[in-house]
Structure formats: structure tokens, C-alpha cells
mmCIF file of C-alpha atoms in Angstrom:
data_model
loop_
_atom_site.group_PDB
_atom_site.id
_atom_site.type_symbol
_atom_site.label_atom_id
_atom_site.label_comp_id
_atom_site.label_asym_id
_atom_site.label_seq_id
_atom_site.Cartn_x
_atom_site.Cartn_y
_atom_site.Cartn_z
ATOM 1 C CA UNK A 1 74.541 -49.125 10.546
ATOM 2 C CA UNK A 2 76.918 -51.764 10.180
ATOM 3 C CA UNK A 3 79.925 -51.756 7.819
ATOM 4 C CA UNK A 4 79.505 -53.708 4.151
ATOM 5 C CA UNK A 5 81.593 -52.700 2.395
ATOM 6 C CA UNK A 6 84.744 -51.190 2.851
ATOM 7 C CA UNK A 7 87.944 -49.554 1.033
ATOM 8 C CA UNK A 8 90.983 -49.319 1.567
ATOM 9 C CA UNK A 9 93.758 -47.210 -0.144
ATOM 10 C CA UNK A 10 96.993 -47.973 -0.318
ATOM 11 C CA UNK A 11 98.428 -51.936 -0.364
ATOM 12 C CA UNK A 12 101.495 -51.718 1.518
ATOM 13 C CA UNK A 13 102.379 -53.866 4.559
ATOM 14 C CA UNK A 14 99.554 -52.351 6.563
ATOM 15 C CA UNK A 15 96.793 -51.430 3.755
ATOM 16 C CA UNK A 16 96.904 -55.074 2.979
ATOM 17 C CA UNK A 17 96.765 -56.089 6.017
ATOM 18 C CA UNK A 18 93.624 -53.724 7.008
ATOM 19 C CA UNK A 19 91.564 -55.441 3.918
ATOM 20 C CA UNK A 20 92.677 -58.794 5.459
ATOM 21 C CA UNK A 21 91.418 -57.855 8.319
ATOM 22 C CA UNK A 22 87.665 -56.910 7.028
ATOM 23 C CA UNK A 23 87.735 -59.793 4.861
ATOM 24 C CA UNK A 24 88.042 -62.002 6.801
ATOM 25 C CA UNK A 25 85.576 -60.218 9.261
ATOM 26 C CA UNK A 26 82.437 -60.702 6.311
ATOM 27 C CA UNK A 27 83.267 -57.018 4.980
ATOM 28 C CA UNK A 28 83.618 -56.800 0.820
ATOM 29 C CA UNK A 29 86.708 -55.264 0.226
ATOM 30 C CA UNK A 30 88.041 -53.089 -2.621
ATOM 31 C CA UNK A 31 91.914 -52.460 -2.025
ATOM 32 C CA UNK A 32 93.076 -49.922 -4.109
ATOM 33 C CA UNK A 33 96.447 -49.098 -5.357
ATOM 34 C CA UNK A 34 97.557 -46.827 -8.606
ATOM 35 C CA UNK A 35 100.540 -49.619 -8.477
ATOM 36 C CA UNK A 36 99.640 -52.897 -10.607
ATOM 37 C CA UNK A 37 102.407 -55.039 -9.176
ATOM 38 C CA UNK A 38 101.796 -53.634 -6.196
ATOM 39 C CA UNK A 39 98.248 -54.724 -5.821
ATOM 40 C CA UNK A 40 99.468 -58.098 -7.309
ATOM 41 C CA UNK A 41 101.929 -58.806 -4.438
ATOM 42 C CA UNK A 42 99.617 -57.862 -1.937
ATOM 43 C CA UNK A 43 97.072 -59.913 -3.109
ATOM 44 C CA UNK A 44 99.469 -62.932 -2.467
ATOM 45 C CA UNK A 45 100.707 -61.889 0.876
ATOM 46 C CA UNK A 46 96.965 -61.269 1.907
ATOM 47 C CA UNK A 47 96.576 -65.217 0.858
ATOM 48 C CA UNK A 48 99.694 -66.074 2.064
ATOM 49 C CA UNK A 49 98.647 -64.708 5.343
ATOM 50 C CA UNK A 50 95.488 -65.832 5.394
ATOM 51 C CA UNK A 51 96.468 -69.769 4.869
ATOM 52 C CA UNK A 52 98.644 -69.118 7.798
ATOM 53 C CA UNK A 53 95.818 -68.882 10.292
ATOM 54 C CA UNK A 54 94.030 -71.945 8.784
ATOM 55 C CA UNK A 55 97.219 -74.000 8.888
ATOM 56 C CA UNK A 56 97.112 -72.992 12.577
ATOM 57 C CA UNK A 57 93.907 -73.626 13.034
ATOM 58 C CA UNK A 58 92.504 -70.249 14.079
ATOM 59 C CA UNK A 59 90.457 -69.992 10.645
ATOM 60 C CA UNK A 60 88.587 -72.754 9.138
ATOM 61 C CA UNK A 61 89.752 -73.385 5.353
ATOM 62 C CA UNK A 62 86.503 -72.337 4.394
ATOM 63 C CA UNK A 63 86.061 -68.737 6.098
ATOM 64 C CA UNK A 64 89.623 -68.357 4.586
ATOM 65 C CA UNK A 65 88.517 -68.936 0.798
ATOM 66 C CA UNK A 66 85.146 -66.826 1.591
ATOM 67 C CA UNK A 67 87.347 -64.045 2.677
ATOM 68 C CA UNK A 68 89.601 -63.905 -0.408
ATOM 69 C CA UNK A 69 86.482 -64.187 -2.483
ATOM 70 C CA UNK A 70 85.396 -60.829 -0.730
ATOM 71 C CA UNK A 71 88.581 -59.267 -1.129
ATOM 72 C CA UNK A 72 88.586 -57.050 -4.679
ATOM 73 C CA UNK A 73 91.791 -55.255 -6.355
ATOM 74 C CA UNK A 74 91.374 -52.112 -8.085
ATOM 75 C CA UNK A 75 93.854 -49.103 -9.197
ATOM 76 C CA UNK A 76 89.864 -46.735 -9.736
ATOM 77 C CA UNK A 77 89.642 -44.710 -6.529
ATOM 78 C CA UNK A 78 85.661 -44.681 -7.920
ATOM 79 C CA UNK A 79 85.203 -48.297 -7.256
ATOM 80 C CA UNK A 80 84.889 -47.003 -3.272
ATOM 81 C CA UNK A 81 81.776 -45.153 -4.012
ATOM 82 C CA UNK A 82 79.709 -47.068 -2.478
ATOM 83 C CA UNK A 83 82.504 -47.734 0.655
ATOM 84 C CA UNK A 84 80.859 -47.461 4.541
ATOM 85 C CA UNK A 85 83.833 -47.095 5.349
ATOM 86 C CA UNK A 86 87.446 -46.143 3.411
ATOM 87 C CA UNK A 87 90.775 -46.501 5.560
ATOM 88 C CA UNK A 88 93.825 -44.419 4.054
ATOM 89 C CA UNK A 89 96.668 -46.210 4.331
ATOM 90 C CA UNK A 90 99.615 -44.295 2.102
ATOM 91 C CA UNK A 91 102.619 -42.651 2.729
ATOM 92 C CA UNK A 92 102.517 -40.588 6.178
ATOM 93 C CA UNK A 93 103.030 -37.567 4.184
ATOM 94 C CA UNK A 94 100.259 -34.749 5.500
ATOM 95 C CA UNK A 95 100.004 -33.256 1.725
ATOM 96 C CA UNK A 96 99.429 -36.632 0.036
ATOM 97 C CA UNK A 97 96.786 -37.558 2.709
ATOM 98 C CA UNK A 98 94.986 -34.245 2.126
ATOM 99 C CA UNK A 99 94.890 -34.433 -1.718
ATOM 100 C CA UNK A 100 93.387 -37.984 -1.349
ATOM 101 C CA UNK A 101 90.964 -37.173 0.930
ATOM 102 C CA UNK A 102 89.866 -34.094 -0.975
ATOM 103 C CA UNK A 103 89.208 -36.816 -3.857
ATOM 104 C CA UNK A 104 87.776 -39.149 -1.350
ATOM 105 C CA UNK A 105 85.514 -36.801 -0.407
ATOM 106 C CA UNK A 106 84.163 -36.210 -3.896
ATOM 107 C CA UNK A 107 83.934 -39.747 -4.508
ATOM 108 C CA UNK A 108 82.253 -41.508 -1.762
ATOM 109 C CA UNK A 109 78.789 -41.504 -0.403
ATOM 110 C CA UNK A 110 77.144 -38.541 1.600
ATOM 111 C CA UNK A 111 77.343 -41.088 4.998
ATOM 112 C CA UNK A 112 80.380 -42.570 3.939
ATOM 113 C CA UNK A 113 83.129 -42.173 7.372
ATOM 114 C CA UNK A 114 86.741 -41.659 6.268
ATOM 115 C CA UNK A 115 89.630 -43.035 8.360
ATOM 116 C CA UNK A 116 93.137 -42.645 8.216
ATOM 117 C CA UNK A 117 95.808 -45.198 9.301
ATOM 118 C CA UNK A 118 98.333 -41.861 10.190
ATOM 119 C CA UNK A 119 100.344 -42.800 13.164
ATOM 120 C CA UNK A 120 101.078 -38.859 13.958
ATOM 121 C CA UNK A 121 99.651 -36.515 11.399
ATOM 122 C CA UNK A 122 96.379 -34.660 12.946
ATOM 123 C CA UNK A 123 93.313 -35.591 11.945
ATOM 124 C CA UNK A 124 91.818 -32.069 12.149
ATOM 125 C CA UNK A 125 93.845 -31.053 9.650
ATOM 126 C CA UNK A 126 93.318 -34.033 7.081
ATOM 127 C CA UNK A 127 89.383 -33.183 8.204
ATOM 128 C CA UNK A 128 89.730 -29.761 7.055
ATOM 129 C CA UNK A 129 89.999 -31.461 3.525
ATOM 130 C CA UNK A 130 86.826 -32.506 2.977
ATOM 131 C CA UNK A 131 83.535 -31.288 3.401
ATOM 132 C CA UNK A 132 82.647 -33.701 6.271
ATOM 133 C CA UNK A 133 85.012 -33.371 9.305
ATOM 134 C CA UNK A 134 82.533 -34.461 11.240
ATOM 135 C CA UNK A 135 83.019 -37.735 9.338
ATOM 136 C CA UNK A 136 86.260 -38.010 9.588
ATOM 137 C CA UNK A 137 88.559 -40.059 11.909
ATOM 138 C CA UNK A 138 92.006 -41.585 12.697
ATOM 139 C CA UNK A 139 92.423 -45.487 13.045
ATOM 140 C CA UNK A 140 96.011 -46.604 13.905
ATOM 141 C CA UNK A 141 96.240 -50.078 13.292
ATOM 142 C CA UNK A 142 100.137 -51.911 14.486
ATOM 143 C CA UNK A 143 102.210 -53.576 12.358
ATOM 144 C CA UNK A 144 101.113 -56.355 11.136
ATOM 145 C CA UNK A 145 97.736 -55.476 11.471
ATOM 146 C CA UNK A 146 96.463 -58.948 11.040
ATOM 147 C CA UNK A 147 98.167 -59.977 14.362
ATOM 148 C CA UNK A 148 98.424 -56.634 16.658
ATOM 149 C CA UNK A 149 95.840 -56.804 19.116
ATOM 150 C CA UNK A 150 95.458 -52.787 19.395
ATOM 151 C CA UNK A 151 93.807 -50.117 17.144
ATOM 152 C CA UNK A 152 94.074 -46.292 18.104
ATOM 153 C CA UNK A 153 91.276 -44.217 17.271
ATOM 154 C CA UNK A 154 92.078 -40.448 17.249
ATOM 155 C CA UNK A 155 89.387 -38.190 17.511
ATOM 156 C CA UNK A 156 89.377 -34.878 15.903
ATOM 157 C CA UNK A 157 87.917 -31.570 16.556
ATOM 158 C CA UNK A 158 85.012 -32.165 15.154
ATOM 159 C CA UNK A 159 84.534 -36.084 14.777
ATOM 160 C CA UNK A 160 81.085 -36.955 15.867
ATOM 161 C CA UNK A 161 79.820 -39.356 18.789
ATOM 162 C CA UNK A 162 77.874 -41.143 15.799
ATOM 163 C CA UNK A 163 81.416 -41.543 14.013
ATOM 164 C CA UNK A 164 83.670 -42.675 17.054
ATOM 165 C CA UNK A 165 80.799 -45.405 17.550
ATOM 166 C CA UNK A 166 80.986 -46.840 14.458
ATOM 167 C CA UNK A 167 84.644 -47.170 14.090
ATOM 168 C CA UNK A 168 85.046 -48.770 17.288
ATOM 169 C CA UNK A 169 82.199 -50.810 16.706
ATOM 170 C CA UNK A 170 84.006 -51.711 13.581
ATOM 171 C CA UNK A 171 88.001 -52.155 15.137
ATOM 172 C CA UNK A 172 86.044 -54.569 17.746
ATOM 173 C CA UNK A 173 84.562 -56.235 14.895
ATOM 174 C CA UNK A 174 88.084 -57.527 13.668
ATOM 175 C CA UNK A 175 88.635 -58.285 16.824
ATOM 176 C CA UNK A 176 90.885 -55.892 18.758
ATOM 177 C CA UNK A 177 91.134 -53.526 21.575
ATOM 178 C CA UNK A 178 90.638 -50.056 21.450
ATOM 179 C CA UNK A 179 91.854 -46.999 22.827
ATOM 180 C CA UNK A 180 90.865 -43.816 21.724
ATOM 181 C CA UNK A 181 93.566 -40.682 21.925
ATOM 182 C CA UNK A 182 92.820 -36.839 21.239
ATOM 183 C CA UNK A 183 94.503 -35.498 18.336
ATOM 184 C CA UNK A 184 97.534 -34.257 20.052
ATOM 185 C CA UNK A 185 101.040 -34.891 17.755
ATOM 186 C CA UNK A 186 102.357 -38.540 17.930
ATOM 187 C CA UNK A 187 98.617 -39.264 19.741
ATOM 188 C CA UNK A 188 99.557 -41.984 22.762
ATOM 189 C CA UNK A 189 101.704 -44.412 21.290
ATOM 190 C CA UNK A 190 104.416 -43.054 19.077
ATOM 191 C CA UNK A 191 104.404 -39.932 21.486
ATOM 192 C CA UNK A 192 106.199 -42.437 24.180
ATOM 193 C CA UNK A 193 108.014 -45.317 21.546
ATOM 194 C CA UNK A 194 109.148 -42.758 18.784
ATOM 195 C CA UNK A 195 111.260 -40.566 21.612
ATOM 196 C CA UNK A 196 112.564 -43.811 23.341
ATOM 197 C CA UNK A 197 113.794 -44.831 19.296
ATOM 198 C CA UNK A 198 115.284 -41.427 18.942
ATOM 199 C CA UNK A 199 117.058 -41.753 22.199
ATOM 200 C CA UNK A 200 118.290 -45.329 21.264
ATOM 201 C CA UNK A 201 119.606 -43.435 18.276
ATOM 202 C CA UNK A 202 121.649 -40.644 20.254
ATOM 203 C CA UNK A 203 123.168 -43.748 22.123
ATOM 204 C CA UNK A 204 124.532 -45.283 19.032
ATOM 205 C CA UNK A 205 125.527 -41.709 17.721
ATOM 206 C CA UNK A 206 127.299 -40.766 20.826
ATOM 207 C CA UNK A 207 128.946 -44.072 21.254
ATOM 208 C CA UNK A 208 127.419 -45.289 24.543
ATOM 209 C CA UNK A 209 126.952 -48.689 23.496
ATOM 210 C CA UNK A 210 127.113 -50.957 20.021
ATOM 211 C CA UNK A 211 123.705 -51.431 18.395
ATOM 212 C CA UNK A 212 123.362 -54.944 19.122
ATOM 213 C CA UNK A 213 124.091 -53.888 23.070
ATOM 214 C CA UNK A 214 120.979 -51.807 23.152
ATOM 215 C CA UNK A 215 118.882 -53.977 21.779
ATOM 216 C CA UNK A 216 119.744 -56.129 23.769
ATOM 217 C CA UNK A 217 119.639 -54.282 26.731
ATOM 218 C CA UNK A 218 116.061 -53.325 26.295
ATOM 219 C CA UNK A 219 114.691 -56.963 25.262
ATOM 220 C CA UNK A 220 116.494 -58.316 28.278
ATOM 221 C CA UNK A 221 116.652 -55.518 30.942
ATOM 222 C CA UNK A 222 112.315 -54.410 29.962
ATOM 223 C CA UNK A 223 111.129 -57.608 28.586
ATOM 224 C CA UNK A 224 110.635 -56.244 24.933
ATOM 225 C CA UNK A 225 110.387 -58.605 21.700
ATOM 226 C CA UNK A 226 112.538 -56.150 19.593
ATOM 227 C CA UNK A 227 115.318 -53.430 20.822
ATOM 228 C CA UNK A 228 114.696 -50.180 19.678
ATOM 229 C CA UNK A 229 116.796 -49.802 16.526
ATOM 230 C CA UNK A 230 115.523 -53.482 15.194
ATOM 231 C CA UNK A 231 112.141 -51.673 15.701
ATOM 232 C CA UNK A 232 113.071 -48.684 13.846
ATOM 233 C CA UNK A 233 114.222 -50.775 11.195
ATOM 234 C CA UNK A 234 110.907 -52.619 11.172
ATOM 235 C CA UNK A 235 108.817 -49.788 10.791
ATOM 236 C CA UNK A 236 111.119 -47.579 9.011
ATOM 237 C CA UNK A 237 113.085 -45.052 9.889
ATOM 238 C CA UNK A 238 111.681 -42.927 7.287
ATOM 239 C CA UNK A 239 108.592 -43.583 9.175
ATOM 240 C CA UNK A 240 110.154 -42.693 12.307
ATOM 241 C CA UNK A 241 111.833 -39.308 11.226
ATOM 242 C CA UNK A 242 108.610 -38.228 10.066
ATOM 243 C CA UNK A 243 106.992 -39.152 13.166
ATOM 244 C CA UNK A 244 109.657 -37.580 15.072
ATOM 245 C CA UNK A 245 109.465 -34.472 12.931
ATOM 246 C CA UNK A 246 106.248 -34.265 13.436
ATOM 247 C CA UNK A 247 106.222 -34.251 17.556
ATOM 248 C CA UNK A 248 108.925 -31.391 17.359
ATOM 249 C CA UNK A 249 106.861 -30.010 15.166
ATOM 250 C CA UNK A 250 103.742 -29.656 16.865
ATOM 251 C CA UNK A 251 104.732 -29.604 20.243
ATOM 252 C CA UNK A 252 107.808 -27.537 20.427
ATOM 253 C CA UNK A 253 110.020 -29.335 22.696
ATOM 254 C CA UNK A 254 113.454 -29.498 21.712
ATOM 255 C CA UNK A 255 113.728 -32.686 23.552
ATOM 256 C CA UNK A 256 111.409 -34.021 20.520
ATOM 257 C CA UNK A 257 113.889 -33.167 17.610
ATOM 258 C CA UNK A 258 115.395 -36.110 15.935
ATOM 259 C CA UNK A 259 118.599 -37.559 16.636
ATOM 260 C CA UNK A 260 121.301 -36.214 13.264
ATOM 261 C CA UNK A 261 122.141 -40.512 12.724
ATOM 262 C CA UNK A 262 118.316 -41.269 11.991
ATOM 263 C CA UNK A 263 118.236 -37.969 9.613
ATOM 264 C CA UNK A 264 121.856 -39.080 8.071
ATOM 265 C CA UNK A 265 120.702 -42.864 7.777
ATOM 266 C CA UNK A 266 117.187 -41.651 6.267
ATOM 267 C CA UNK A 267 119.376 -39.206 4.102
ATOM 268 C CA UNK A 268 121.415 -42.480 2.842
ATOM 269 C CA UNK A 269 118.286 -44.353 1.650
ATOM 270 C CA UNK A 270 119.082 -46.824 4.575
ATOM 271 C CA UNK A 271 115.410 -46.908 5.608
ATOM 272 C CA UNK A 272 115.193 -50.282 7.402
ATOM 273 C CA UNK A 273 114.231 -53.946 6.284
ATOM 274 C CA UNK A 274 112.189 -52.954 3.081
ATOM 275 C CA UNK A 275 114.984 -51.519 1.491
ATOM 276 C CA UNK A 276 117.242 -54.217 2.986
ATOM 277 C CA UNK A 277 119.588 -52.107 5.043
ATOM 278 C CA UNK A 278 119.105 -50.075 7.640
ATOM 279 C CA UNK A 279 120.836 -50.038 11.360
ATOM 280 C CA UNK A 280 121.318 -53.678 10.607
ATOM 281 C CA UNK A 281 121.946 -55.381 7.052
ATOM 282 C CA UNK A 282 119.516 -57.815 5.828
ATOM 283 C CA UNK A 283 121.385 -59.920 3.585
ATOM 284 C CA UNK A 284 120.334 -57.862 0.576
ATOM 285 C CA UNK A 285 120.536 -55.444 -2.074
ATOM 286 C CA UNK A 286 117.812 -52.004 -1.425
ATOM 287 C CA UNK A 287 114.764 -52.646 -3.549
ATOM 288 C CA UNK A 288 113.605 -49.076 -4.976
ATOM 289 C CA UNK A 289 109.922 -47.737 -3.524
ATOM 290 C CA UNK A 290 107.715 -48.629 -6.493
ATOM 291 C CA UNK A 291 104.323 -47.177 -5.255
ATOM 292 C CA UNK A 292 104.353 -44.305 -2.196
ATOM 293 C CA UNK A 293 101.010 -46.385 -1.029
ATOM 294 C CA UNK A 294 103.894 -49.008 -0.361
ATOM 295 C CA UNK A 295 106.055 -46.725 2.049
#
């Protein structure tokens, strides 16, 4: 059955840009947020965005007013009732994930699939939530999701064929490419990037090199867009401690346990470019986390 409507919670940098993403794609769209402002400015990057890709010609002015038209703002987790589909997209916090998919699960329709945007956290366990873990499924989506080519759909123990089918019938829909990983800590991408960040983190911290050397050393010596710590600081390092916290976690290799600057910079509220400062200043002052949807 193909996907009418969807939700999706949370209207950070990558919730908003999921409901973009099925707007735009024909989908109505409830974005949900317990944050007012929150929804407000991510109802203006969403258009923001979306004149973007009609200025550039890659969306005709008129698919881009249909889409916002489709797109609907709402801080009542009961408005996704009648969902296909509902993509968390909140704080990568395991607890927080599992107490809103134990209300999802109440909420939304018997055949309604549940997907999570976690890039670490295992799906089985979120699954174990509800009362439909057959139903249940990860989709990693890349920063920003409107332009990343790649979704990562995760698998776990008991996802069904059914499921997996219509989520990557769905990711294709918006247009990207798919790989699927088993639900193994970190799945396939962080499980190689966030141990190469780390590492780039133990270089600063042991004084190999300056921070703008090994950046620069990986954009010009691998061909990469961003060196590691601009990346961390792009994605947040809070992100990235969790995620690293989470490999050692779950796969027990010391090798895996995160480097003491990210834990001390993390500690110091110097998360990265949404707080302003992180490895690198950005011209300023730290804006205080409103909404954890927003993290």
C-alpha cells in the first residue's frame, strides 16, 4: 500500500528535513513538535529550502507551493493517527525514543509502520516498546536530508519482509539510495566515520597535529568535503559521544571508547555549530537547546 500520509516527530535539522522530503514527494505531512517556536522556524527553513530547489530549477514553482500546502504543523502527537507511516526524529537518547514509541504505538493505526531516524541506537530494543515489532524499523536519513543521496534502513529482529518493502519503497520514493544494515551498534556508517572522528579527536588531544592540519589533511590527502572535527562539529559532538558511547557499549571493544577531549568538550556545552562553538568558533554566542526534538 502506498504511503499518504505521513508523520514525523521531532522538527530539528533532520525532522524537518524528512517532512520536506515527503512533501515534496505528494505525501501529507503532519510535523510534530511539543516546541511552538520550534515548529515555527522549521516551517520557514522547510520553505526556505524548498524555494532553493525552484530557484535552481530542480522543482517547478508550482510542485514547491503544492508541497508546502501538504506540509501541516502540530504540537498533538494524535494528529498522526491516521499516519502510514511516522519517522522519529528526536534526541538520540534510547529512553526518550522508547517512551515515544510506547505512545506512538497507542496512537497510530493497527498497520501503521514506525521508523526511527536513530543513527546507532538498536531498533530491537525501541521494537520491544510497542506491541508491533514486527512493524517497526530504522531509517537513517544524512544530514541534510533534503540533499544526501543515502538512507540506511536497519532491520530488526523481528521487522517483517512486508515492512522492509515498504520503507524502501518509500526512501526510493524521495528519491535516494538504499542500503539496508542489521541492527548491529553504530549499523554501517557511523560504525566506520564515528571511530575515524574519535581518532581525529585523540590526534588533537595528544598533540599530533593542530585542528585545522587534520582537516586538512583528510580533505586533501582522501578527497573528503569536511575534515573530521568540522564534521563533528556539524553533526554534533553530543551526537557523536553518544554514538561513540553507544559502539563501546554494545560491542565491547576498548578501541570504541571515546576520546576524554570529545567527553570534556561535550562536558563544556561546546557541542558544535548549533550552539556556536565547538572545535572551531562560529562567530557567535551558544544559543540554549529549546526543544530536545531540536538536538
Amino acid at each position: 500500500m502506498e504511503t499518504k500520509v505521513m508523520g514525523v516527530v521531532g522538527s530539528g535539522q533532520m525532522g524537518s528535513g524528512i517532512a520536506q522530503l515527503a512533501a515534496v514527494a505528494g505525501i501529507e505531512v503532519w510535523l510534530v513538535d511539543t516546541d511552538s517556536s520550534a515548529l515555527n522556524m522549521a516551517t520557514k527553513s522547510i520553505s526556505n529550502s524548498t524555494q532553493r530547489f525552484v530557484s535552481k530549477a530542480q522543482l517547478s514553482h508550482e510542485a514547491g507551493k503544492d508541497a508546502m500546502n501538504r506540509l501541516k504543523c502540530t504540537q498533538d502527537l494524535e494528529e498522526l493517527r491516521d499516519a502510514d507511516v511516522i519517522v522519529e526524529a528526536i534526541v538520540e537518547s534510547e529512553d526518550a525514543k522508547k517512551k515515544l514509541f510506547l505512545e506512538l504505538d497507542r496512537i497510530a493505526k493497527v498497520s501503521a509502520i514506525l521508523a526511527s531516524n536513530t543513527s546507532s541506537i538498536s531498533i530491537t530494543r525501541l521494537a520491544s516498546a510497542t506491541s508491533r515489532p514486527h512493524q517497526v524499523i530504522g531509517m537513517h536519513f544524512f544530514n541534510p536530508p533534503p540533499v544526501m543521496k543515502l538512507v540506511e534502513i536497519v532491520r530488526g529482529a523481528d521487522t517483517s519482509n512486508d515492512t522492509f518493502t515498504k520503507v524502501k519503497a518509500l526512501a526510493e520514493r524521495f528519491g535516494k539510495s538504499v542500503l539496508c544494515s542489521q541492527d548491529f551498534p553504530g549499523f554501517i556508517v557511523n560504525r566506520i566515520l564515528m571511530p575515524m572522528i574519535n581518532e581525529a579527536f585523540f590526534a588533537l588531544y595528544n598533540g599530533v597535529a593542530a585542528k585545522e592540519d587534520i582537516d586538512t589533511g583528510m580533505k586533501l590527502g582522501l578527497n573528503q568535503k569536511m575534515g573530521p572535527l568540522e564534521l563533528a562539529d556539524f553533526i554534533g559532538l553530543d551526537v557523536c559521544l553518544l554514538i561513540m558511547k553507544v559502539l563501546h557499549s554494545g560491542l565491547g571493544d576498548p578501541k570504541y571508547s571515546p576520546c576524554p577531549l570529545l567527553v570534556q568538550y561535550v562536558d563544556a556545552g561546546r557541542l558544535g555549530r548549533k550552539r556556536g562553538i565547538g572545535v572551531y568558533s562560529y562567530g557567535k554566542e551558544p544559543e540554549p537547546v529549546k526543544s530536545l526534538a531540536r538536538l
